[in-house]
Amino acid sequence: EVVARPANALKELLENCLDAGARTIAVEVADGGLKTLRIRDDGSGVRTSELPLLCERFATSKLRNFEDLQDVQTFGFRGEALASISHVAKVHVLTKTRDEPCAYKQTFRDGKPVEKAPTPCAGTDGTTITVEDMFFNLKTRRKALSSSTSEQYAAILRVCGAYAIHTAARGVSVSCRKTRGGTDLNTASGGTTTAAIAAVHGAAAASDLAPFHCDATPGPDRPLDFKLDGFVSRRCVQTTRGVHKVDGLQRFTLFINDRLVESLSIKRAVDETYANRPDRASTPLAKPFAYLSLRVPGKHVDVNVHPTKREVHFLYETELCTALRLALAPIVAAAGGGGRPQ
């Protein structure tokens, strides 16, 4: 359940890169990630002494006691992702820390290293993880996914694009390409969030953006505590990037405490605010665009309710959605009648 398809594996691996302080992340995909899913980063790397434990279940857990679940600060915390991937695929790891003279590589199956010890080799600082033959031992699932490799690649591209947008202001560069093809996504290191949105969703979506912000500070009779930032479209737009026409949800990107998640209530609040715009009614392809980053106290959000961490539960959801609508309404109203969608 942790790795239902290649995009789930990619999300876990990409978050590991960010936990390691990476500034450059490159993803390479073959056959929708079923044949090969490779991710390179320039992060801190894995120490040689710890490498054999990399795919051991719970060995990389950040949890020391039960109470730690109430205030999770890192992407990975259960120590299950790499272990789960190694049970459904062949995992090869090449890594180098900045203080070691050379890189080391090791192969994993079923949570255990294949070799007795890591092998010294040439390599640059950071980690490269190559996942091969995903679901080779789950024939039915592999057969089902093999018939939709384009859809699987689109899902991978969606994850890369979301994190490219979210981390652009921090100087993180994200790229994604097929093994036998050109680069489909490449955001520059040191770029802006709006430039990343243009790279991912096209110029039409990026040209009509308005910065968005709302927050609430707790008080004696007001427990609500949040900060919500991002960019929203002034009008409903029709994106021009072919891969992003597949799913209207792709025009809505939400991060809660830096974690890519889905929230139907927050998405509904955005959609309802734009619902009466003439350009929304003129064509079903015209949708509002929103990239939102929500910060709430760790004790207010539960990120452990879904195996893939795709969904989260958080306190004061109704009050937050009400504040979101009130802050978004003036932006939507200021755009006027809208005319034709972009």
Tab-separated table of C-alpha atoms in Angstrom:
chain	number	residue	atom	x	y	z
A	1	GLU	CA	0.000	0.000	0.000
A	2	VAL	CA	2.959	2.346	0.496
A	3	VAL	CA	4.022	1.802	-3.136
A	4	ALA	CA	0.846	1.390	-5.180
A	5	ARG	CA	2.429	2.715	-8.387
A	6	PRO	CA	5.722	4.264	-9.562
A	7	ALA	CA	4.635	7.822	-8.692
A	8	ASN	CA	4.267	6.783	-5.027
A	9	ALA	CA	7.829	5.459	-5.023
A	10	LEU	CA	9.088	8.620	-6.721
A	11	LYS	CA	7.399	10.860	-4.124
A	12	GLU	CA	9.040	8.948	-1.278
A	13	LEU	CA	12.464	9.063	-2.936
A	14	LEU	CA	12.157	12.754	-3.810
A	15	GLU	CA	11.237	13.635	-0.234
A	16	ASN	CA	14.303	11.698	0.937
A	17	CYS	CA	16.394	13.948	-1.327
A	18	LEU	CA	14.928	17.044	0.298
A	19	ASP	CA	15.452	15.618	3.785
A	20	ALA	CA	19.108	15.176	2.772
A	21	GLY	CA	19.401	18.871	1.857
A	22	ALA	CA	19.640	18.377	-1.912
A	23	ARG	CA	19.712	21.418	-4.203
A	24	THR	CA	19.692	19.518	-7.505
A	25	ILE	CA	17.337	16.589	-8.130
A	26	ALA	CA	17.236	14.732	-11.452
A	27	VAL	CA	14.680	12.024	-12.273
A	28	GLU	CA	14.987	9.557	-15.159
A	29	VAL	CA	12.171	7.197	-16.135
A	30	ALA	CA	11.780	4.217	-18.472
A	31	ASP	CA	8.418	2.597	-19.278
A	32	GLY	CA	6.475	4.761	-16.853
A	33	GLY	CA	8.857	3.881	-14.031
A	34	LEU	CA	8.157	0.150	-14.230
A	35	LYS	CA	11.400	-0.699	-16.011
A	36	THR	CA	13.589	2.016	-14.464
A	37	LEU	CA	13.070	4.830	-11.996
A	38	ARG	CA	16.290	6.675	-11.194
A	39	ILE	CA	16.703	9.730	-8.984
A	40	ARG	CA	19.979	11.596	-8.402
A	41	ASP	CA	20.626	14.274	-5.817
A	42	ASP	CA	23.517	16.305	-4.429
A	43	GLY	CA	22.457	15.943	-0.815
A	44	SER	CA	24.385	14.768	2.222
A	45	GLY	CA	24.659	11.140	1.136
A	46	VAL	CA	24.527	8.010	3.297
A	47	ARG	CA	27.385	7.041	5.583
A	48	THR	CA	29.055	3.747	4.652
A	49	SER	CA	28.394	2.266	8.076
A	50	GLU	CA	24.660	2.909	7.686
A	51	LEU	CA	24.268	1.890	4.029
A	52	PRO	CA	23.508	-1.834	4.711
A	53	LEU	CA	20.551	-0.743	6.878
A	54	LEU	CA	19.075	1.573	4.250
A	55	CYS	CA	16.226	-0.751	3.227
A	56	GLU	CA	15.723	-2.390	6.602
A	57	ARG	CA	12.170	-1.730	7.757
A	58	PHE	CA	12.000	0.999	10.437
A	59	ALA	CA	15.820	1.349	10.513
A	60	THR	CA	15.568	4.914	9.125
A	61	SER	CA	12.559	5.863	11.251
A	62	LYS	CA	12.698	9.308	12.869
A	63	LEU	CA	10.283	8.204	15.603
A	64	ARG	CA	11.734	7.618	19.057
A	65	ASN	CA	8.453	7.405	20.922
A	66	PHE	CA	4.722	7.532	20.241
A	67	GLU	CA	4.468	11.235	21.052
A	68	ASP	CA	6.768	12.061	18.101
A	69	LEU	CA	3.811	11.358	15.773
A	70	GLN	CA	2.126	14.462	17.195
A	71	ASP	CA	4.758	16.822	15.759
A	72	VAL	CA	6.406	15.307	12.663
A	73	GLN	CA	8.981	17.701	11.157
A	74	THR	CA	10.558	15.551	8.408
A	75	PHE	CA	9.107	14.006	5.243
A	76	GLY	CA	10.173	10.486	6.105
A	77	PHE	CA	9.381	9.328	9.611
A	78	ARG	CA	8.143	5.724	9.530
A	79	GLY	CA	11.161	4.153	7.847
A	80	GLU	CA	8.949	2.086	5.546
A	81	ALA	CA	9.328	3.569	2.063
A	82	LEU	CA	12.685	2.169	0.942
A	83	ALA	CA	11.906	-1.147	2.596
A	84	SER	CA	8.590	-1.350	0.754
A	85	ILE	CA	10.187	-0.463	-2.576
A	86	SER	CA	12.871	-3.122	-2.118
A	87	HIS	CA	10.159	-5.767	-1.642
A	88	VAL	CA	8.548	-5.016	-5.025
A	89	ALA	CA	11.599	-3.987	-7.089
A	90	LYS	CA	15.371	-4.273	-7.439
A	91	VAL	CA	17.032	-1.327	-5.715
A	92	HIS	CA	20.564	-0.097	-6.469
A	93	VAL	CA	22.105	2.663	-4.363
A	94	LEU	CA	25.232	4.695	-5.084
A	95	THR	CA	26.111	7.292	-2.466
A	96	LYS	CA	28.912	9.531	-1.250
A	97	THR	CA	29.145	11.806	1.745
A	98	ARG	CA	31.245	14.947	1.589
A	99	ASP	CA	33.797	13.652	4.088
A	100	GLU	CA	34.425	10.254	2.488
A	101	PRO	CA	37.184	9.780	-0.135
A	102	CYS	CA	35.034	7.739	-2.534
A	103	ALA	CA	31.476	6.638	-3.202
A	104	TYR	CA	29.966	3.269	-2.289
A	105	LYS	CA	27.304	1.183	-3.970
A	106	GLN	CA	25.034	-1.593	-2.799
A	107	THR	CA	22.064	-3.573	-4.134
A	108	PHE	CA	18.994	-4.477	-2.083
A	109	ARG	CA	16.245	-7.123	-2.304
A	110	ASP	CA	13.424	-7.674	0.181
A	111	GLY	CA	14.858	-5.172	2.636
A	112	LYS	CA	18.296	-6.783	2.761
A	113	PRO	CA	21.578	-6.014	0.980
A	114	VAL	CA	22.544	-8.529	-1.700
A	115	GLU	CA	26.291	-8.085	-1.151
A	116	LYS	CA	28.005	-8.644	2.186
A	117	ALA	CA	29.405	-5.102	2.231
A	118	PRO	CA	29.171	-1.875	0.193
A	119	THR	CA	31.518	-1.721	-2.810
A	120	PRO	CA	33.845	1.316	-3.185
A	121	CYS	CA	33.443	3.104	-6.519
A	122	ALA	CA	33.749	6.489	-8.221
A	123	GLY	CA	30.974	8.986	-7.633
A	124	THR	CA	30.055	12.551	-6.757
A	125	ASP	CA	28.612	13.865	-3.503
A	126	GLY	CA	25.022	12.831	-3.005
A	127	THR	CA	22.929	9.751	-3.703
A	128	THR	CA	21.641	7.975	-6.796
A	129	ILE	CA	18.899	5.402	-6.292
A	130	THR	CA	17.900	3.206	-9.227
A	131	VAL	CA	14.704	1.181	-8.945
A	132	GLU	CA	14.388	-1.542	-11.595
A	133	ASP	CA	11.605	-3.924	-12.635
A	134	MET	CA	9.004	-2.528	-10.277
A	135	PHE	CA	6.344	-5.110	-9.333
A	136	PHE	CA	8.316	-7.897	-11.039
A	137	ASN	CA	7.001	-10.218	-8.334
A	138	LEU	CA	3.404	-8.940	-8.498
A	139	LYS	CA	2.405	-10.029	-11.986
A	140	THR	CA	-1.189	-8.817	-11.922
A	141	ARG	CA	-0.305	-5.313	-10.760
A	142	ARG	CA	2.585	-5.012	-13.205
A	143	LYS	CA	0.386	-6.143	-16.100
A	144	ALA	CA	-2.300	-3.606	-15.156
A	145	LEU	CA	0.199	-0.749	-14.906
A	146	SER	CA	2.099	-1.786	-18.054
A	147	SER	CA	-0.970	-0.959	-20.134
A	148	SER	CA	-0.833	2.664	-18.976
A	149	THR	CA	2.850	3.646	-18.954
A	150	SER	CA	2.018	7.107	-20.350
A	151	GLU	CA	-0.385	7.668	-17.478
A	152	GLN	CA	2.236	6.471	-14.979
A	153	TYR	CA	4.799	8.862	-16.435
A	154	ALA	CA	2.288	11.724	-16.268
A	155	ALA	CA	1.758	10.961	-12.566
A	156	ILE	CA	5.532	11.005	-11.998
A	157	LEU	CA	5.795	14.299	-13.864
A	158	ARG	CA	2.997	15.693	-11.718
A	159	VAL	CA	4.902	14.881	-8.510
A	160	CYS	CA	8.146	16.350	-9.889
A	161	GLY	CA	6.336	19.474	-11.038
A	162	ALA	CA	4.617	20.029	-7.706
A	163	TYR	CA	7.873	19.832	-5.757
A	164	ALA	CA	9.673	21.916	-8.383
A	165	ILE	CA	7.168	24.713	-7.762
A	166	HIS	CA	7.219	24.367	-4.003
A	167	THR	CA	11.002	24.331	-3.646
A	168	ALA	CA	11.921	26.840	-6.377
A	169	ALA	CA	12.210	29.776	-3.973
A	170	ARG	CA	14.671	27.757	-1.875
A	171	GLY	CA	17.049	27.327	-4.783
A	172	VAL	CA	16.203	23.684	-5.570
A	173	SER	CA	16.391	22.546	-9.194
A	174	VAL	CA	14.210	19.619	-10.330
A	175	SER	CA	14.324	17.882	-13.703
A	176	CYS	CA	12.476	14.897	-15.159
A	177	ARG	CA	13.021	13.031	-18.392
A	178	LYS	CA	12.430	9.735	-20.109
A	179	THR	CA	15.478	7.537	-20.596
A	180	ARG	CA	15.074	7.672	-24.367
A	181	GLY	CA	13.732	11.167	-24.798
A	182	GLY	CA	14.215	14.828	-24.104
A	183	THR	CA	13.735	16.602	-20.801
A	184	ASP	CA	10.065	17.249	-20.017
A	185	LEU	CA	10.669	19.332	-16.920
A	186	ASN	CA	13.636	21.416	-15.855
A	187	THR	CA	13.508	24.247	-13.342
A	188	ALA	CA	16.583	26.390	-12.822
A	189	SER	CA	18.410	26.603	-9.535
A	190	GLY	CA	17.781	30.013	-8.027
A	191	GLY	CA	14.603	30.500	-10.062
A	192	THR	CA	11.328	31.954	-8.851
A	193	THR	CA	8.084	30.244	-7.963
A	194	THR	CA	6.287	31.876	-10.891
A	195	ALA	CA	9.007	30.742	-13.297
A	196	ALA	CA	8.592	27.200	-11.998
A	197	ILE	CA	4.808	27.433	-12.460
A	198	ALA	CA	5.387	28.503	-16.071
A	199	ALA	CA	7.763	25.573	-16.617
A	200	VAL	CA	5.267	23.095	-15.203
A	201	HIS	CA	1.859	24.436	-16.242
A	202	GLY	CA	2.651	26.680	-19.185
A	203	ALA	CA	2.790	30.400	-19.825
A	204	ALA	CA	-1.006	30.836	-19.873
A	205	ALA	CA	-1.364	29.730	-16.272
A	206	ALA	CA	1.652	31.736	-15.104
A	207	SER	CA	0.675	34.991	-16.843
A	208	ASP	CA	-2.500	35.524	-14.842
A	209	LEU	CA	-1.345	34.828	-11.311
A	210	ALA	CA	-1.921	36.826	-8.162
A	211	PRO	CA	0.049	36.273	-4.941
A	212	PHE	CA	-2.128	34.955	-2.155
A	213	HIS	CA	-1.818	35.164	1.618
A	214	CYS	CA	-4.021	34.716	4.632
A	215	ASP	CA	-3.294	33.754	8.203
A	216	ALA	CA	-4.677	33.536	11.691
A	217	THR	CA	-2.987	33.977	15.055
A	218	PRO	CA	-4.369	32.061	18.024
A	219	GLY	CA	-5.853	33.938	20.948
A	220	PRO	CA	-7.688	33.172	24.190
A	221	ASP	CA	-10.951	32.432	22.347
A	222	ARG	CA	-9.471	31.629	18.925
A	223	PRO	CA	-7.514	28.358	18.574
A	224	LEU	CA	-7.102	28.721	14.802
A	225	ASP	CA	-3.392	29.032	13.952
A	226	PHE	CA	-2.213	28.912	10.345
A	227	LYS	CA	-0.362	30.679	7.552
A	228	LEU	CA	-1.422	30.139	3.937
A	229	ASP	CA	0.650	31.461	1.022
A	230	GLY	CA	0.850	30.790	-2.683
A	231	PHE	CA	-0.357	31.919	-6.084
A	232	VAL	CA	-3.849	31.779	-7.565
A	233	SER	CA	-5.243	32.664	-10.979
A	234	ARG	CA	-7.251	35.852	-11.291
A	235	ARG	CA	-9.425	34.128	-13.876
A	236	CYS	CA	-10.249	30.575	-14.799
A	237	VAL	CA	-7.606	29.349	-17.209
A	238	GLN	CA	-7.220	26.572	-19.716
A	239	THR	CA	-3.703	25.176	-19.463
A	240	THR	CA	-1.704	24.616	-22.615
A	241	ARG	CA	0.608	21.840	-21.439
A	242	GLY	CA	-0.780	18.612	-22.894
A	243	VAL	CA	0.055	16.353	-19.964
A	244	HIS	CA	-1.782	18.662	-17.599
A	245	LYS	CA	-5.096	18.553	-19.467
A	246	VAL	CA	-5.734	15.035	-18.198
A	247	ASP	CA	-6.919	15.903	-14.708
A	248	GLY	CA	-8.432	19.115	-13.392
A	249	LEU	CA	-6.920	18.355	-9.984
A	250	GLN	CA	-3.537	19.124	-11.504
A	251	ARG	CA	-4.449	22.805	-11.542
A	252	PHE	CA	-4.701	22.619	-7.764
A	253	THR	CA	-1.504	21.946	-5.815
A	254	LEU	CA	-1.516	21.907	-2.030
A	255	PHE	CA	1.321	21.498	0.436
A	256	ILE	CA	0.712	21.240	4.156
A	257	ASN	CA	3.869	21.756	6.198
A	258	ASP	CA	5.908	21.197	3.013
A	259	ARG	CA	4.213	17.858	2.283
A	260	LEU	CA	2.318	17.337	-1.009
A	261	VAL	CA	-1.188	16.251	-0.037
A	262	GLU	CA	-4.786	16.285	-1.173
A	263	SER	CA	-7.603	18.049	0.651
A	264	LEU	CA	-11.032	17.941	-0.939
A	265	SER	CA	-12.357	20.529	1.496
A	266	ILE	CA	-9.694	23.126	0.623
A	267	LYS	CA	-10.027	22.411	-3.109
A	268	ARG	CA	-13.798	22.741	-2.819
A	269	ALA	CA	-13.406	26.096	-1.083
A	270	VAL	CA	-11.279	27.351	-4.001
A	271	ASP	CA	-13.648	25.977	-6.657
A	272	GLU	CA	-16.723	27.454	-4.997
A	273	THR	CA	-15.123	30.895	-4.864
A	274	TYR	CA	-14.578	30.845	-8.641
A	275	ALA	CA	-17.866	29.068	-9.435
A	276	ASN	CA	-19.845	32.145	-10.574
A	277	ARG	CA	-17.228	33.566	-12.913
A	278	PRO	CA	-18.418	33.821	-16.560
A	279	ASP	CA	-15.166	32.324	-17.845
A	280	ARG	CA	-15.705	29.294	-15.591
A	281	ALA	CA	-19.166	28.734	-17.056
A	282	SER	CA	-18.097	29.258	-20.681
A	283	THR	CA	-16.149	26.002	-21.039
A	284	PRO	CA	-15.571	22.949	-18.847
A	285	LEU	CA	-11.849	23.170	-19.666
A	286	ALA	CA	-11.498	26.533	-17.923
A	287	LYS	CA	-10.539	25.940	-14.289
A	288	PRO	CA	-9.021	28.059	-11.536
A	289	PHE	CA	-5.335	27.523	-10.878
A	290	ALA	CA	-4.023	27.469	-7.325
A	291	TYR	CA	-0.724	26.619	-5.687
A	292	LEU	CA	-1.096	26.859	-1.924
A	293	SER	CA	1.354	26.217	0.906
A	294	LEU	CA	-0.255	25.843	4.317
A	295	ARG	CA	1.686	25.998	7.567
A	296	VAL	CA	-0.002	24.760	10.727
A	297	PRO	CA	1.414	23.609	14.067
A	298	GLY	CA	2.607	20.021	13.852
A	299	LYS	CA	0.250	19.018	16.643
A	300	HIS	CA	-2.700	20.244	14.547
A	301	VAL	CA	-2.131	17.855	11.623
A	302	ASP	CA	-2.051	14.063	11.398
A	303	VAL	CA	0.129	12.908	8.486
A	304	ASN	CA	-0.101	9.224	9.416
A	305	VAL	CA	-3.661	8.468	8.261
A	306	HIS	CA	-2.794	7.083	4.795
A	307	PRO	CA	-0.053	4.608	3.767
A	308	THR	CA	1.223	6.946	1.026
A	309	LYS	CA	0.753	10.077	3.226
A	310	ARG	CA	-1.386	11.435	0.368
A	311	GLU	CA	-4.181	12.548	2.667
A	312	VAL	CA	-3.910	14.284	6.011
A	313	HIS	CA	-6.330	15.314	8.728
A	314	PHE	CA	-5.984	18.634	10.505
A	315	LEU	CA	-7.832	20.551	13.179
A	316	TYR	CA	-10.133	23.539	12.531
A	317	GLU	CA	-10.604	22.608	8.875
A	318	THR	CA	-13.977	24.353	8.558
A	319	GLU	CA	-12.695	27.601	10.071
A	320	LEU	CA	-9.633	27.556	7.828
A	321	CYS	CA	-11.727	27.043	4.676
A	322	THR	CA	-13.953	29.956	5.675
A	323	ALA	CA	-10.896	32.209	6.059
A	324	LEU	CA	-9.607	30.985	2.691
A	325	ARG	CA	-12.851	31.912	0.923
A	326	LEU	CA	-12.918	35.380	2.495
A	327	ALA	CA	-9.308	36.110	1.474
A	328	LEU	CA	-9.702	34.700	-2.050
A	329	ALA	CA	-12.980	36.431	-2.935
A	330	PRO	CA	-11.478	39.950	-3.476
A	331	ILE	CA	-8.871	38.551	-5.899
A	332	VAL	CA	-11.544	36.801	-7.929
A	333	ALA	CA	-13.852	39.840	-7.876
A	334	ALA	CA	-11.073	42.251	-8.877
A	335	ALA	CA	-10.536	40.369	-12.154
A	336	GLY	CA	-13.955	41.495	-13.366
A	337	GLY	CA	-16.006	39.661	-15.930
A	338	GLY	CA	-13.027	37.852	-17.310
A	339	GLY	CA	-13.904	37.529	-20.982
A	340	ARG	CA	-12.512	34.466	-22.710
A	341	PRO	CA	-10.324	32.023	-20.760
A	342	GLN	CA	-6.627	32.050	-21.542
